[in-house]
Tab-separated table of N, CA and C in Angstrom:
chain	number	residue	atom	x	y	z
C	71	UNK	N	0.846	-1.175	0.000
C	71	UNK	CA	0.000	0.000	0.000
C	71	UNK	C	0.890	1.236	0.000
C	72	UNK	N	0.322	1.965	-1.083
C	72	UNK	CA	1.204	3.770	-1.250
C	72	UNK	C	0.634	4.774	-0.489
C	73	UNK	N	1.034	5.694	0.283
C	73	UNK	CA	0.562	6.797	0.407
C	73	UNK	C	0.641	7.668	-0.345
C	74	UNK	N	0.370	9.143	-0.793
C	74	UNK	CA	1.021	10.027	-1.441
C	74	UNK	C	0.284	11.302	-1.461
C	75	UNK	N	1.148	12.196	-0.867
C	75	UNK	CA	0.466	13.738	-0.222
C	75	UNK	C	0.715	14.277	-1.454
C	76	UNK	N	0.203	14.686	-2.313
C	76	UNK	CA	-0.101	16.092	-3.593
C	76	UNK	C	0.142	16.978	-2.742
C	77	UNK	N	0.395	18.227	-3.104
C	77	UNK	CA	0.173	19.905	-2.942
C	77	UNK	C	0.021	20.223	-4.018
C	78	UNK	N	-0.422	21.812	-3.898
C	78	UNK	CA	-0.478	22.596	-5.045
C	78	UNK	C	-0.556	23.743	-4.430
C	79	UNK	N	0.243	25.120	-4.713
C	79	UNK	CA	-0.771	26.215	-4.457
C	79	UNK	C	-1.759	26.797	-4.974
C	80	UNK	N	-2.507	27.280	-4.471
C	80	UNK	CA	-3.888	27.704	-5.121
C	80	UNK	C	-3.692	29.347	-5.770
C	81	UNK	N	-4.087	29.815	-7.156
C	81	UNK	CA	-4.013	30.737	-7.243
C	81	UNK	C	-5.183	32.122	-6.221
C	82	UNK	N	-4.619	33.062	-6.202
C	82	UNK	CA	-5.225	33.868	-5.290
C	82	UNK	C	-6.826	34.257	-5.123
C	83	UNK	N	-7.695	33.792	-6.566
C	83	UNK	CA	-8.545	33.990	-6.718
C	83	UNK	C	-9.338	32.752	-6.258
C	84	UNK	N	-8.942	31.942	-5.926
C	84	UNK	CA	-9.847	30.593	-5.611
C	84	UNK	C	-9.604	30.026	-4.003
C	85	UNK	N	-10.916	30.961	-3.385
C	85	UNK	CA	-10.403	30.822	-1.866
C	85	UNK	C	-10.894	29.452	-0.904
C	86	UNK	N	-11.287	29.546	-0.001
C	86	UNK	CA	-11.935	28.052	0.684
C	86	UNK	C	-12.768	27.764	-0.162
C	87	UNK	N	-13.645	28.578	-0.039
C	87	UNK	CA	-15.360	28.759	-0.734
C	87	UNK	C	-15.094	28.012	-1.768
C	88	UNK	N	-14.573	28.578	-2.727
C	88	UNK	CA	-14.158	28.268	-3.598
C	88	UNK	C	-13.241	26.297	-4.075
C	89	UNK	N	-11.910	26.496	-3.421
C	89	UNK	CA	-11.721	25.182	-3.324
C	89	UNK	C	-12.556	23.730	-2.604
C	90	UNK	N	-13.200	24.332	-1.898
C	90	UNK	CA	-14.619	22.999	-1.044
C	90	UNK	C	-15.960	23.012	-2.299
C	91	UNK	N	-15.888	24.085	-2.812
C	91	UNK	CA	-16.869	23.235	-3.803
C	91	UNK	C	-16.721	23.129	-5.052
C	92	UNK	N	-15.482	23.211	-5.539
C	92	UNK	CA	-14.569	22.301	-6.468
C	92	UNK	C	-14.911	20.796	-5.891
C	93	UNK	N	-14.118	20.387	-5.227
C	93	UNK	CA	-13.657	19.266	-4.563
C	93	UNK	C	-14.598	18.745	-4.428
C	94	UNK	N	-15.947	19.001	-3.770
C	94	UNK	CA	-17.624	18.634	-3.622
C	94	UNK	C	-17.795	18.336	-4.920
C	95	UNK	N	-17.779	18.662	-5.622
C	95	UNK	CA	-18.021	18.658	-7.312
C	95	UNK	C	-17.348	17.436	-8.098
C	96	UNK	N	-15.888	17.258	-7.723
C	96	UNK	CA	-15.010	16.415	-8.416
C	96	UNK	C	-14.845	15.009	-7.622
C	97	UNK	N	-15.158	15.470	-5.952
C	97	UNK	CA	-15.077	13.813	-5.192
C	97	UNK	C	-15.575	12.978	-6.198
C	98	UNK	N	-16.822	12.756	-6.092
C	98	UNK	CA	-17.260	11.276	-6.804
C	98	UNK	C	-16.955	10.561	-8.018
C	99	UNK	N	-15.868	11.637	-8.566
C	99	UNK	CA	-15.611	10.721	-9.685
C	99	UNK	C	-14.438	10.341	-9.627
C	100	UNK	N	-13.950	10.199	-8.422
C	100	UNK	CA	-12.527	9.706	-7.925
C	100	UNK	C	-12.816	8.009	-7.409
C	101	UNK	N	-14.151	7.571	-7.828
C	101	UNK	CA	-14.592	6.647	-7.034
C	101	UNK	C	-14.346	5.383	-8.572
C	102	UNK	N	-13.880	5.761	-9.470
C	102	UNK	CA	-13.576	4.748	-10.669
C	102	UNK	C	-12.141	4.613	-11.048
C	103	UNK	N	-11.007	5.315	-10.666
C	103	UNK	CA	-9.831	5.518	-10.682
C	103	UNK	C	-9.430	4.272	-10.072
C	104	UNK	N	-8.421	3.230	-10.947
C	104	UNK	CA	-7.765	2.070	-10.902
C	104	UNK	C	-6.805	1.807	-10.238
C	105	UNK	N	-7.198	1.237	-8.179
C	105	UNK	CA	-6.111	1.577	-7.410
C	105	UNK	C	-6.202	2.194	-6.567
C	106	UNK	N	-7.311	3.364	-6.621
C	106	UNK	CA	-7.446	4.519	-6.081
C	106	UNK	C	-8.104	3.903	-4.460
C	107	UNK	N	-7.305	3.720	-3.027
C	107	UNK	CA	-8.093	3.383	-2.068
C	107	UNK	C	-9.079	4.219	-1.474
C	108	UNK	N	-8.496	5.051	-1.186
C	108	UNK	CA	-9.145	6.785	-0.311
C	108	UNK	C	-8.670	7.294	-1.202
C	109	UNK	N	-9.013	8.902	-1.034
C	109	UNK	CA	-8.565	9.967	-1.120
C	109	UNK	C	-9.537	11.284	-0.085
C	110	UNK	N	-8.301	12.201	0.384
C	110	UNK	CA	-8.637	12.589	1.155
C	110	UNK	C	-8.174	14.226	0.927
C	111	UNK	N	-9.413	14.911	0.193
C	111	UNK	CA	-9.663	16.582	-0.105
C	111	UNK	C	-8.845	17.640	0.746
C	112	UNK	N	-7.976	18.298	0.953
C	112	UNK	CA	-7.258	19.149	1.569
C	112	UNK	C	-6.974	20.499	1.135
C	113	UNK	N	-7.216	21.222	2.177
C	113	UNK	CA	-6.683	22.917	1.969
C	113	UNK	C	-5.905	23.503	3.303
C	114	UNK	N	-5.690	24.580	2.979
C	114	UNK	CA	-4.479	25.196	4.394
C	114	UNK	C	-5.026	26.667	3.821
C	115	UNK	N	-5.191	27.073	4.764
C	115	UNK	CA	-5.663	28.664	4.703
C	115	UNK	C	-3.705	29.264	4.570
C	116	UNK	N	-2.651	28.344	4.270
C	116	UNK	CA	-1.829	28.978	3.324
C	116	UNK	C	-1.867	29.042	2.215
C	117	UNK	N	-3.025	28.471	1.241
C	117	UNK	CA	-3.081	28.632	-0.157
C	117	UNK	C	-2.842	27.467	-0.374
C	118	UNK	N	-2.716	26.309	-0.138
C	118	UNK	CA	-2.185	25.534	-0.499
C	118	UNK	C	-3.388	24.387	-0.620
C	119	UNK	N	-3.744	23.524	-1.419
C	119	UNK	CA	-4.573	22.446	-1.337
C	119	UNK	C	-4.144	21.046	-1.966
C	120	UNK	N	-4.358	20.195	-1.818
C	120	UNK	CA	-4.066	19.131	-2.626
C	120	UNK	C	-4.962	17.935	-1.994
C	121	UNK	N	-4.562	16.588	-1.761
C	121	UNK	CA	-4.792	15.289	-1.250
C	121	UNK	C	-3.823	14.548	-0.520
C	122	UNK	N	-4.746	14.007	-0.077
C	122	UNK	CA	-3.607	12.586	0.701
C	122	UNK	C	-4.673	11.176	-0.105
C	123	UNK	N	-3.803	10.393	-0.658
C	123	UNK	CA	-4.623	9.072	-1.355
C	123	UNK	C	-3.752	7.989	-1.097
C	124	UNK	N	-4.642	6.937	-0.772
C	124	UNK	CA	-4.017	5.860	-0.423
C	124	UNK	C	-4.546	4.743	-1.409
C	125	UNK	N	-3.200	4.625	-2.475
C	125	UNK	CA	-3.362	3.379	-3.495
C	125	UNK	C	-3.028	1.852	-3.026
C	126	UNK	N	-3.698	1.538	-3.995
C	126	UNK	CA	-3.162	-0.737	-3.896
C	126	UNK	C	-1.923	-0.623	-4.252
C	127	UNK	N	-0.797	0.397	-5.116
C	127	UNK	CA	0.371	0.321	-5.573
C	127	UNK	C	0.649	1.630	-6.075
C	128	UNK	N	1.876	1.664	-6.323
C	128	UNK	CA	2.977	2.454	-6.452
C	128	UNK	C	2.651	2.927	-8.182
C	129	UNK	N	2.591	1.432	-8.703
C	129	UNK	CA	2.423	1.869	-10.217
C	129	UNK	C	0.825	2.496	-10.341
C	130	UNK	N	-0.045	2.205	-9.867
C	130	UNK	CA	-1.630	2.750	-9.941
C	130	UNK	C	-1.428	4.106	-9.385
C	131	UNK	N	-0.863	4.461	-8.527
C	131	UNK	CA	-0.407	6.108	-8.490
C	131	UNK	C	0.364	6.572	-9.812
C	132	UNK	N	1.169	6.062	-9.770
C	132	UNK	CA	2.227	6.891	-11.243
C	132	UNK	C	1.298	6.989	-12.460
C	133	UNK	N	0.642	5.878	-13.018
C	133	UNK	CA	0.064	5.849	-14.099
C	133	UNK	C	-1.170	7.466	-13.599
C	134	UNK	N	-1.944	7.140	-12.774
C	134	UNK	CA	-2.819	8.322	-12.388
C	134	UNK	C	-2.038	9.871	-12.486
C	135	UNK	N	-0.914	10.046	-12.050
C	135	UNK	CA	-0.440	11.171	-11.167
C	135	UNK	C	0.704	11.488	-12.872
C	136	UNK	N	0.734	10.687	-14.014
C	136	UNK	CA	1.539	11.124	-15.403
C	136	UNK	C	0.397	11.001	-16.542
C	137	UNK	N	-0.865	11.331	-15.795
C	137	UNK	CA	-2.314	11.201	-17.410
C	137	UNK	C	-2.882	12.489	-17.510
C	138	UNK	N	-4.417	12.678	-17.843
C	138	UNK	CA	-4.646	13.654	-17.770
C	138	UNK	C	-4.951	14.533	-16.177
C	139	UNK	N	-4.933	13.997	-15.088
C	139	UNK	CA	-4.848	14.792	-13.296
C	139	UNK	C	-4.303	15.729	-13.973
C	140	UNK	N	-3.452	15.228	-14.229
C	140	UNK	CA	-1.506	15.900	-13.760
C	140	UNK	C	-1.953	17.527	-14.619
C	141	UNK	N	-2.160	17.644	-16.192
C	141	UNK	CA	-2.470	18.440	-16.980
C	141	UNK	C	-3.746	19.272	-16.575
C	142	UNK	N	-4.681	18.521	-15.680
C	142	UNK	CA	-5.405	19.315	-15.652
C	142	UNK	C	-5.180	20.342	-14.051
C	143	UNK	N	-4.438	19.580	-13.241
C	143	UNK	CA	-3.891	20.601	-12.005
C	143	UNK	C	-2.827	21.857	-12.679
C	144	UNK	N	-1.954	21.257	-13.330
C	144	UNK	CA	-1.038	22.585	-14.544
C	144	UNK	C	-2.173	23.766	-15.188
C	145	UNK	N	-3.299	23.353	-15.760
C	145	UNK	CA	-4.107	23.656	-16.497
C	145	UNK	C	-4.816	25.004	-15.501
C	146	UNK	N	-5.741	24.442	-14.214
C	146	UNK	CA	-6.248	24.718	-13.394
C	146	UNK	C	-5.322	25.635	-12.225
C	147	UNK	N	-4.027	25.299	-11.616
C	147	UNK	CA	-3.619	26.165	-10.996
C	147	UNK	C	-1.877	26.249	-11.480
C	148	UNK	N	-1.411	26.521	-12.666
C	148	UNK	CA	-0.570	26.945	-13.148
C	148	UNK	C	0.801	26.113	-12.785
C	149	UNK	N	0.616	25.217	-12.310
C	149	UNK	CA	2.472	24.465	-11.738
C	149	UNK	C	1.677	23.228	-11.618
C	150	UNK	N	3.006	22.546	-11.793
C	150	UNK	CA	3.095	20.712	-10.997
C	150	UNK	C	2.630	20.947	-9.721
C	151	UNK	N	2.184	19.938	-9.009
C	151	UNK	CA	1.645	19.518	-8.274
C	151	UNK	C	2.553	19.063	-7.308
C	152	UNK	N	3.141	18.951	-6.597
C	152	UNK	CA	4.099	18.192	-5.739
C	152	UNK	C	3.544	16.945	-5.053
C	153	UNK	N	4.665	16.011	-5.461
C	153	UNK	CA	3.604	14.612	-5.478
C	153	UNK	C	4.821	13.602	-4.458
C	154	UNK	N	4.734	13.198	-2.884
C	154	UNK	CA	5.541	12.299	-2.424
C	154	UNK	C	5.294	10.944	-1.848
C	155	UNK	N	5.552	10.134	-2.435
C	155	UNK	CA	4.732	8.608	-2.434
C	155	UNK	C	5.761	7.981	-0.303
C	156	UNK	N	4.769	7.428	0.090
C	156	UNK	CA	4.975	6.730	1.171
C	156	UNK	C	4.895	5.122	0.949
C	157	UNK	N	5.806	4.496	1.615
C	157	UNK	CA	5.008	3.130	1.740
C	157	UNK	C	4.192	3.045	3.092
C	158	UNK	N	3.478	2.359	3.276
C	158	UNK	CA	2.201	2.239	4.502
C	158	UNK	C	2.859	0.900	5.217
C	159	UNK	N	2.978	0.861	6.105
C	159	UNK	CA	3.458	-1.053	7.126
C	159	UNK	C	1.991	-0.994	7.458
C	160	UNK	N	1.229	-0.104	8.446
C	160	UNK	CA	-0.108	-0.330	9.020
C	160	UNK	C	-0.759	0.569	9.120
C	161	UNK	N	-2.128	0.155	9.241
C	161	UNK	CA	-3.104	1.239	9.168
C	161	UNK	C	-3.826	1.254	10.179
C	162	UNK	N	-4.209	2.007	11.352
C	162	UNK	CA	-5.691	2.136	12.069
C	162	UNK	C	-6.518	2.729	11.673
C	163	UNK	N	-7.987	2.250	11.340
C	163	UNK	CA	-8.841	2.737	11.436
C	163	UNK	C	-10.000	2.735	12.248
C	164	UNK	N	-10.038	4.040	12.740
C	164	UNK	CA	-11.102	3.759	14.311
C	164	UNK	C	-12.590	3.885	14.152
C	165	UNK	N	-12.480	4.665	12.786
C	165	UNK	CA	-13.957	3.976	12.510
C	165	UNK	C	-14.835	2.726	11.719
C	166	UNK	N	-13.959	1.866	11.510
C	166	UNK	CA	-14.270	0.170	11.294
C	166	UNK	C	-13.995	-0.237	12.578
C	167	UNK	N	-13.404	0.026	13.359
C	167	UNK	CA	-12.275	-0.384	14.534
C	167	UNK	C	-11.075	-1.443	13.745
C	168	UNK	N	-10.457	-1.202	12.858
C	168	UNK	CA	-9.673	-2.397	12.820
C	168	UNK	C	-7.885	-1.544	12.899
C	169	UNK	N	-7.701	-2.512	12.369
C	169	UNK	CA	-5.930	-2.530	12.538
C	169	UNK	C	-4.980	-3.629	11.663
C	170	UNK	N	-4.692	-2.616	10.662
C	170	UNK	CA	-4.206	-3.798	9.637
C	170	UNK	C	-2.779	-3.765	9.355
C	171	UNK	N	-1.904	-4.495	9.537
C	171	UNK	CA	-0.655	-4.648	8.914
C	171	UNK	C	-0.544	-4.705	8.011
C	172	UNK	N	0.023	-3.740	7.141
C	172	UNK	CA	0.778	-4.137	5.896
C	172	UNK	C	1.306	-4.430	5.541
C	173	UNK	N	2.462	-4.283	5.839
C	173	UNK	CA	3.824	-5.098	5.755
C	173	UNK	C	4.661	-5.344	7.347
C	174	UNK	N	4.635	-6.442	7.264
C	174	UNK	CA	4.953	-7.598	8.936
C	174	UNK	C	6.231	-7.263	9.137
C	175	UNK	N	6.668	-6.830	10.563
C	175	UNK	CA	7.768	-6.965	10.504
C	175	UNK	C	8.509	-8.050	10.461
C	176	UNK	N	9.798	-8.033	10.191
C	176	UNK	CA	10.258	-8.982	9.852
C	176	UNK	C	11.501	-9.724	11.462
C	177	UNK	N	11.801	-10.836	11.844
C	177	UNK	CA	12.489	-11.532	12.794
C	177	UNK	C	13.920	-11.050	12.636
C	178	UNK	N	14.162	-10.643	13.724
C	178	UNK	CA	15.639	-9.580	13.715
C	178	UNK	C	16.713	-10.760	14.428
């Protein structure tokens, strides 16, 4: 499992208001993207917005994050996107209650 935090800054004209109902608008069609586990809508009253998404793989991010996204964040707020992939060992989630390992540690 990948993590991978996007940024972007937002140009000056597109404020909260503005970026929350973008994002309201574009969530649901993040729900057919190949790989795609979560994704999770973000802003910073520094201008800054992007995601946090958690893929099945490394390559199902790259292929997503080098198609049309990528052109249309350039398109939409003028620069690359800053894109830094994580690997995940485990996850809590407290609202399933579970707790999943991802990758086991290994016998030292």
């Amino acid at each position: 499992m990948i993590t991978a935090i996007v940024r972007y800054r937002l140009p000056a004209h597109i404020d909260r208001a503005a970026c929350r109902n973008h994002f309201e608008a574009i969530a649901p069609g993040f729900r057919s993207v190949k790989g795609l586990l979560s994704k999770h809508f973000i802003w910073s009253e520094r201008g800054v917005a992007g995601g946090v998404y958690q893929w099945a793989s490394q390559a199902d991010a790259e292929a997503f994050y080098s198609g049309p996204w990528r052109d249309g964040i350039v398109q939409r707020y003028g620069m690359e996107p800053e894109i830094e992939f994580f690997t995940v060992f485990a996850k809590t989630d407290n609202e399933a209650g579970t707790v999943t390992v991802v990758e086991a540690a290994q016998p030292a």
